[in-house]
XYZ file of C-alpha atoms in Angstrom:
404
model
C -34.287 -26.943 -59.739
C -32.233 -28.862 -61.878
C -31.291 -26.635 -64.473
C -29.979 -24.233 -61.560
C -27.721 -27.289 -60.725
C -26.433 -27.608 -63.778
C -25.952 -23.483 -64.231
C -23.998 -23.751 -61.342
C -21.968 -27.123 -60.941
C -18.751 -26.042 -62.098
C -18.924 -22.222 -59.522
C -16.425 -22.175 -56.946
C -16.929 -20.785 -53.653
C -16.538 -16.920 -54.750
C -18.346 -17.341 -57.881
C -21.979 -17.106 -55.790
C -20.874 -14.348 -54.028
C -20.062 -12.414 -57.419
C -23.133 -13.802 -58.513
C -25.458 -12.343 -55.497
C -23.614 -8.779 -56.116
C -24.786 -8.579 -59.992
C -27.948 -9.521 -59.076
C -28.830 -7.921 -55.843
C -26.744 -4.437 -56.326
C -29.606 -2.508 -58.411
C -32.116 -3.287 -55.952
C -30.612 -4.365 -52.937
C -28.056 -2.013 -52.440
C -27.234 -2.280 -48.875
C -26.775 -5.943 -48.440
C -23.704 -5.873 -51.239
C -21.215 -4.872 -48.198
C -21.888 -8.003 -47.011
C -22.034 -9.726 -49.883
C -18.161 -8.476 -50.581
C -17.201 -9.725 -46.927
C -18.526 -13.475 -48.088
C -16.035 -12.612 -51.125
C -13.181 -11.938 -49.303
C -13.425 -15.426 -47.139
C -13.502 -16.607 -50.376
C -9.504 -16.375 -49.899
C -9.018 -19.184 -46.960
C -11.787 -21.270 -48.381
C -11.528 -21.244 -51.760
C -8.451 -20.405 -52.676
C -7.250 -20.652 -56.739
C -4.356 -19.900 -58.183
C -2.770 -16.307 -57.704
C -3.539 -13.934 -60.626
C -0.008 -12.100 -60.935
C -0.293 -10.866 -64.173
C -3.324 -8.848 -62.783
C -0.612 -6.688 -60.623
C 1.177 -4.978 -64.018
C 0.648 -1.967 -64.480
C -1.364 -2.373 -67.957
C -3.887 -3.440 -66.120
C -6.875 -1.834 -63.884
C -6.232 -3.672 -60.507
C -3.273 -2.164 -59.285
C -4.683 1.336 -59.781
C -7.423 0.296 -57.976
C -4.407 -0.275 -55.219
C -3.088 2.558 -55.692
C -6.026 4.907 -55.790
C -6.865 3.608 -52.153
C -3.542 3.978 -51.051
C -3.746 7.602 -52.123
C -6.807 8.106 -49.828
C -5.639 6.352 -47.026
C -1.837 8.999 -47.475
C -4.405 11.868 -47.784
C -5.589 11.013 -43.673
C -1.876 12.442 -42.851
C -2.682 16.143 -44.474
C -6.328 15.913 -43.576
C -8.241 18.448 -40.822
C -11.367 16.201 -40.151
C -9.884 12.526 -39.446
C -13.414 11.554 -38.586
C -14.306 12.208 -41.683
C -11.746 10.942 -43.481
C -11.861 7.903 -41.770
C -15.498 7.331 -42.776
C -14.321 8.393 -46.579
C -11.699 5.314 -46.068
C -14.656 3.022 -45.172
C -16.980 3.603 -47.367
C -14.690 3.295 -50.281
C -12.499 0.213 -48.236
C -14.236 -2.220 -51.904
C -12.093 -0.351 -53.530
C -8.640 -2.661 -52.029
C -11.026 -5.595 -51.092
C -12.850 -6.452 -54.248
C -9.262 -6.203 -56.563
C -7.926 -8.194 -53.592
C -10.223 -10.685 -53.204
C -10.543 -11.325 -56.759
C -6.350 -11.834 -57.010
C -6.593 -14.911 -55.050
C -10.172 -16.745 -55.156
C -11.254 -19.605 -57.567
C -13.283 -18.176 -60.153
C -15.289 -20.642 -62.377
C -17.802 -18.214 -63.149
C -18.177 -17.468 -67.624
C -18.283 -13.925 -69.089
C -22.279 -15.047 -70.190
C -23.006 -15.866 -66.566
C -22.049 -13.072 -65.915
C -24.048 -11.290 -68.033
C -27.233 -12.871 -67.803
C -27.301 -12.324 -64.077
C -26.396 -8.762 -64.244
C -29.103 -8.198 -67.208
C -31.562 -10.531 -64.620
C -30.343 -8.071 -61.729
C -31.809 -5.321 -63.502
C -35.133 -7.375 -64.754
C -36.109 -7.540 -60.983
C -35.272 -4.053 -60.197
C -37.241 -2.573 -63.536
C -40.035 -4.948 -61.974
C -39.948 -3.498 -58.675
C -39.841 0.047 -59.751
C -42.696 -0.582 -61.878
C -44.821 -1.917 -59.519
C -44.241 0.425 -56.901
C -45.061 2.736 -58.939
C -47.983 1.830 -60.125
C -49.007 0.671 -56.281
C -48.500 4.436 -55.625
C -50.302 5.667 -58.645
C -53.405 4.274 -57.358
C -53.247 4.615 -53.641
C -51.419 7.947 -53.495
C -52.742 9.772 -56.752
C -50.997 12.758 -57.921
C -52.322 15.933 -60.049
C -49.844 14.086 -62.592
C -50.816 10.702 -62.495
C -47.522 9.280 -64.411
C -44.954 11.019 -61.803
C -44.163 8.586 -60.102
C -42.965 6.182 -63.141
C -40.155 9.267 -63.365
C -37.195 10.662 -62.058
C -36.411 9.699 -58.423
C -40.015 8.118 -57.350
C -39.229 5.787 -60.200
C -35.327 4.892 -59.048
C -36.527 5.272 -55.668
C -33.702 2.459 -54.502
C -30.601 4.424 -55.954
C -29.418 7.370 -56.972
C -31.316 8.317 -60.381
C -28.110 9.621 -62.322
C -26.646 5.820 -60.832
C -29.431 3.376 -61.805
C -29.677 5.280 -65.347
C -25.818 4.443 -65.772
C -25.957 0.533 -65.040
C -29.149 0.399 -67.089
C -27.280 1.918 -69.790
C -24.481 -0.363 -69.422
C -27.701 -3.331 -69.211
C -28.587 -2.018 -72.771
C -24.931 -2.586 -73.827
C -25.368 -6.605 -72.070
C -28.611 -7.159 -73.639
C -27.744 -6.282 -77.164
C -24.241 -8.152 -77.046
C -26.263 -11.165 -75.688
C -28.770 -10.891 -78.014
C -26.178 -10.934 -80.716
C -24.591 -13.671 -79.374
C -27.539 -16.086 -78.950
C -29.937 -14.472 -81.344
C -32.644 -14.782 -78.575
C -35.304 -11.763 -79.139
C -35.987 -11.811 -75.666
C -32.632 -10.164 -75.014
C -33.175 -7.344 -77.070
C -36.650 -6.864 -75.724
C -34.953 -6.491 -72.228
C -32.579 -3.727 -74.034
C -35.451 -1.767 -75.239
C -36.943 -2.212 -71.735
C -33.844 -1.219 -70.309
C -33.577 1.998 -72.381
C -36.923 3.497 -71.550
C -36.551 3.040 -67.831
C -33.507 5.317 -68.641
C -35.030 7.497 -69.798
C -38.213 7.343 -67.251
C -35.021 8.673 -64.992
C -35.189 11.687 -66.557
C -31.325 11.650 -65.799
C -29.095 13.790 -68.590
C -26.073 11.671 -68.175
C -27.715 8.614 -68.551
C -29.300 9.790 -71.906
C -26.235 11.053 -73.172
C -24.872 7.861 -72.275
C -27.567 5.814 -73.891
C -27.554 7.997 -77.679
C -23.852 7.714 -76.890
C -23.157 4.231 -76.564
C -26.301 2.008 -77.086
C -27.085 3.140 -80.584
C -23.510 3.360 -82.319
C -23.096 -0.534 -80.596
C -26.262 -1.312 -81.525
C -25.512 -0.396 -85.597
C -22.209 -2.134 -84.720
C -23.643 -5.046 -84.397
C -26.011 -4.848 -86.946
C -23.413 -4.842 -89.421
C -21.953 -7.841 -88.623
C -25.086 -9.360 -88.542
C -26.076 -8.266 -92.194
C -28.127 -10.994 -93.566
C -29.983 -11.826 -90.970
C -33.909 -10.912 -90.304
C -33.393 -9.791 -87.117
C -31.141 -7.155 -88.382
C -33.702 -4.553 -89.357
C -35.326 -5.027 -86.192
C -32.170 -4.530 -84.140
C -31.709 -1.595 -86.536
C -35.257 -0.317 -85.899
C -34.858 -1.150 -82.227
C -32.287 1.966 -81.958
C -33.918 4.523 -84.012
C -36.858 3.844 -81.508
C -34.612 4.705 -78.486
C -33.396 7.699 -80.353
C -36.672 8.619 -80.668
C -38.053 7.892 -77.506
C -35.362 9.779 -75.451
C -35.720 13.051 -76.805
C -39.785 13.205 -77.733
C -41.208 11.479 -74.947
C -41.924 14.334 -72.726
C -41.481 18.093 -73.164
C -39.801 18.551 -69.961
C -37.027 16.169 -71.382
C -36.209 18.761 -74.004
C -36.468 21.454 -71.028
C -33.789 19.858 -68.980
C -31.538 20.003 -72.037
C -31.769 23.251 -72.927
C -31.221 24.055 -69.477
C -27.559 21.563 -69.181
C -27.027 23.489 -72.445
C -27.689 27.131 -71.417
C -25.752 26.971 -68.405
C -22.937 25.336 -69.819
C -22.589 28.156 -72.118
C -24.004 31.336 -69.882
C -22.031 33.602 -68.298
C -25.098 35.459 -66.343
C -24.956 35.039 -62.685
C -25.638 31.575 -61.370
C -26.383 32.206 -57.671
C -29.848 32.590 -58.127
C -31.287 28.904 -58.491
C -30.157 25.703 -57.514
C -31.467 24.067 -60.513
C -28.826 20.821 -61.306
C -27.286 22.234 -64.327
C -26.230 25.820 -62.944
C -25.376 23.964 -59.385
C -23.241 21.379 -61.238
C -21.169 24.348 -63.541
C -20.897 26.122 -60.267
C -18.864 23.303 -58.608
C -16.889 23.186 -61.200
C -15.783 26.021 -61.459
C -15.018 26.115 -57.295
C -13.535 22.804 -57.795
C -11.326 24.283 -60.370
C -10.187 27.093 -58.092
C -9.046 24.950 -55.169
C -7.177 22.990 -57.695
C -4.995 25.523 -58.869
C -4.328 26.134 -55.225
C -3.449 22.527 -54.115
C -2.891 20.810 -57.189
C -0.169 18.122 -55.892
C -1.999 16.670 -52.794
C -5.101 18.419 -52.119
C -7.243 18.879 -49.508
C -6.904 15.292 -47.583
C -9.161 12.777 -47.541
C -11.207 14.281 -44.988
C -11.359 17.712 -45.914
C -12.838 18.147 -49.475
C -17.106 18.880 -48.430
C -15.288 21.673 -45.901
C -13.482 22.929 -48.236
C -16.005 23.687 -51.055
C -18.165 24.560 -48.927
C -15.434 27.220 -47.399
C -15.169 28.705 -51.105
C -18.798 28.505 -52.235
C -19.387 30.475 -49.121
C -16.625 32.566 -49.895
C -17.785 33.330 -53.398
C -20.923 34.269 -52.394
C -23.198 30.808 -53.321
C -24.543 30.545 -49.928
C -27.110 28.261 -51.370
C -24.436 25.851 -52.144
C -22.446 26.286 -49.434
C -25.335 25.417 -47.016
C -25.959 21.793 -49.442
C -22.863 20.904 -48.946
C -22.005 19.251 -52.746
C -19.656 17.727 -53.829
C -17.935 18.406 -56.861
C -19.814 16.743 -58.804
C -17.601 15.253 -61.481
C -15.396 12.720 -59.613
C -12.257 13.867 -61.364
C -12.541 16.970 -60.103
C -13.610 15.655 -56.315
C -10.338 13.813 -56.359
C -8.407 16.103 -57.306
C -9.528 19.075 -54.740
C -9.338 15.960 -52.324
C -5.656 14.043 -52.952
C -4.380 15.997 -55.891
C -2.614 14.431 -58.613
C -2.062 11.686 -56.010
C -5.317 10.844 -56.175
C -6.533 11.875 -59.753
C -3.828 9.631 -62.004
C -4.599 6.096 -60.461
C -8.512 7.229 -61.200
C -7.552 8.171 -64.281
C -5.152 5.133 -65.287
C -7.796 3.087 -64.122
C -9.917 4.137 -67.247
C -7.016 4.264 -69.633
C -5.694 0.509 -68.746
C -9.318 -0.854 -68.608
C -9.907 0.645 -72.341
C -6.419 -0.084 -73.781
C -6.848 -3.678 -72.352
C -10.322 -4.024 -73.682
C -9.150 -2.904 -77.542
C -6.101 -5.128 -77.352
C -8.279 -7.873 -76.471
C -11.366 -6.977 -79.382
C -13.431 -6.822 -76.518
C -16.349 -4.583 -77.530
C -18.679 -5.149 -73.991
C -15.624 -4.311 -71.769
C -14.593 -1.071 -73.811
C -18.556 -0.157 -73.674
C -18.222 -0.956 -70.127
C -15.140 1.113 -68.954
C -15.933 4.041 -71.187
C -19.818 4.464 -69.884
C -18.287 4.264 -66.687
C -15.286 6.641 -67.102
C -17.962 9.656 -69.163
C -20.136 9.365 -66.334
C -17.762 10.613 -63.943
C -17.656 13.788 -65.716
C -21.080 14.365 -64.375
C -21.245 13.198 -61.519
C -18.749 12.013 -58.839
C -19.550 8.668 -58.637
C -17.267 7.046 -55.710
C -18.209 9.253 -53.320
C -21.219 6.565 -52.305
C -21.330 2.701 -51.966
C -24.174 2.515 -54.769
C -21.316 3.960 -57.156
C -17.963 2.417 -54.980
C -19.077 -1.399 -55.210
C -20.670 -1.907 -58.330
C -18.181 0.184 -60.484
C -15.240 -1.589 -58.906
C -16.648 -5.537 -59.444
C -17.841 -4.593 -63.296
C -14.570 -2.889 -64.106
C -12.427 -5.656 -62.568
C -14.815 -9.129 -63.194
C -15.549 -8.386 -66.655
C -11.878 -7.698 -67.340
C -10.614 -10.585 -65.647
C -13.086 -13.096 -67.172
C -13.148 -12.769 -70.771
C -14.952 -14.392 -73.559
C -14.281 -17.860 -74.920
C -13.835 -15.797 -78.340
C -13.830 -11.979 -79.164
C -17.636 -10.281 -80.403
């Protein structure tokens, strides 16, 4: 165990704890609560010098602040404290990580950091794997592959979720692998983005030809000259591949986000995702113009679109009880513009930050994070709440020893 000494001899107290989160939060969701109490002691025992410069308003922490101040002003307007109490719980990380992380020791490096979220999502691609191939055999399907897709393969998370921070793993395995030159990095990338697309999630995908390939050619370029260049090159054309031929029902689901993006026949029939998802925007949109300075409260936002759906005659909907499904949107039906501009600033700060700084993972980073919540409204659960808030404010408070 000596080289895990050595990896670790210089981490303060709060550096394990951020450690355990990157590791354990793709697989062990529910002990990262915990995990971010252990943080937050970090304060009275190991205590480092106060970050101040975190607390302008050019940077993402204090919108953090102030986007949980918003929800906890939204109880005053709200119907349902009981729920919005439970809404301030659940998304409480979103004060105690940025807090935490203002006043701890943090000894931690950027490719720490890294490494153990890419080895985070090694053990959880490992796990899914062999589950499903445990259930494969003892629980045999007419199609013996489903369960290495969609939710029986991210059977610990949220699909649309896991497909996100894999995409975002993609992103930390190239940069590493560019850094290093270590093939086994980029093998974990291409790993990385087929378990994406075993998700059969559209977001994620989008995210992945989105992001992963254009970075991927970045870095190619600036590593002209070098062997390994053609097969970093090669590496993304087989992703680009891979994503849309691998399975005919791939293509079906987008034609289908396609069609009912641009259809105006009547959506009430189905409750397949894409119609659903267009649906609750458009009901989202409708309360907006209604309430568009404080909302709903903090309590009231599931009643409320599930008032309108009912209303409108999408009984289906109504009696699911979505959200809005684009957390924009969900914010804004629920606090207003109270709510929605801290979200939003959040994004803008983290990305102007990250450009200023030439920081090429952190901009990947903040931008995956910010598209995806056009699709799906990702704070509205702790597997989104706790591991968006520690990569958004970790990776932007520890950069790296020189610019990639």
């Amino acid at each position: 165990m000596t080289w895990l000494r050595n990896y670790t001899k210089e981490w303060a107290y709060a550096d394990f704890f951020i450690a355990s989160q990157l590791l354990l939060f793709s697989w062990i969701s529910r002990a990262i609560p915990l995990l971010v109490v252990g943080l937050i002691l970090g304060i009275f025992i190991s205590r480092g010098t106060f970050k101040k410069d975190q607390l302008s308003f050019k940077k993402s922490t204090i919108w953090f602040f102030l986007f949980f101040i918003s929800h906890l002003l939204g109880v005053l307007w709200s119907e349902n404290l009981s729920e919005a109490w439970n809404d301030i719980g659940m998304k409480l990380s979103l004060l105690a990580i940025p807090l935490a992380l203002l006043f701890v020791k943090l000894n931690i490096r950027r490719d720490q950091l890294l490494q153990l979220f890419i080895l985070g999502l090694v053990v959880s691609c490992v796990i899914n794997y062999s589950y499903a191939i445990f259930r494969s055999i003892y629980n045999p399907e007419d199609n013996q592959w489903v369960y290495f897709t969609e939710s029986y393969f991210s059977f610990q998370m949220h699909r649309s979720y896991y497909a996100v921070y894999l995409v975002i793993g993609v992103i930390a395995s190239i940069h590493e692998f560019a850094r290093s030159r270590k093939i086994g990095f980029l093998f974990l990338g291409l790993v990385f983005g087929v378990a994406v697309v075993q998700t059969f999630s559209k977001v994620g995908i989008l995210l992945l030809l989105l992001s992963a390939i254009p970075v991927g050619i970045y870095y190619a370029y600036r590593m002209i000259g070098s062997l390994k260049t053609s097969v970093l090159l090669l590496a993304t054309i087989v992703i680009a591949i891979t994503v849309y031929f691998s399975s005919p029902k791939m293509q079906t689901r987008f034609e289908k986000m396609i069609g009912a993006l641009t259809s105006q026949s009547n959506q009430k029939e189905t409750l397949e995702s894409n119609n659903s998802r267009v649906v609750m925007w458009e009901t989202s949109l409708e309360l907006i113009s209604e309430h568009p300075i404080i909302g709903s409260g903090t309590g009231d936002v599931m009643q409320v679109l599930s008032d309108r759906n009912i209303r409108n005659g999408d009984i289906l909907l109504a009696e699911k009880k979505l959200n809005s499904h684009n957390q924009y949107l969900n914010s804004w039906v629920q606090l207003g513009l109270l709510g929605l501009l801290p979200l939003i600033m959040i994004f803008v700060t983290g990305s102007i930050s990250a450009i200023k700084n030439k920081d090429l993972f952190y901009v990947s980073i903040v931008l995956i994070l910010g598209i995806s919540m056009f699709f799906e409204s990702s704070l509205e659960r702790q597997d989104g709440v706790i591991p968006i808030t520690l990569l958004v404010i970790i990776f932007g408070m520890i950069r790296s020893p020189r610019s990639v």
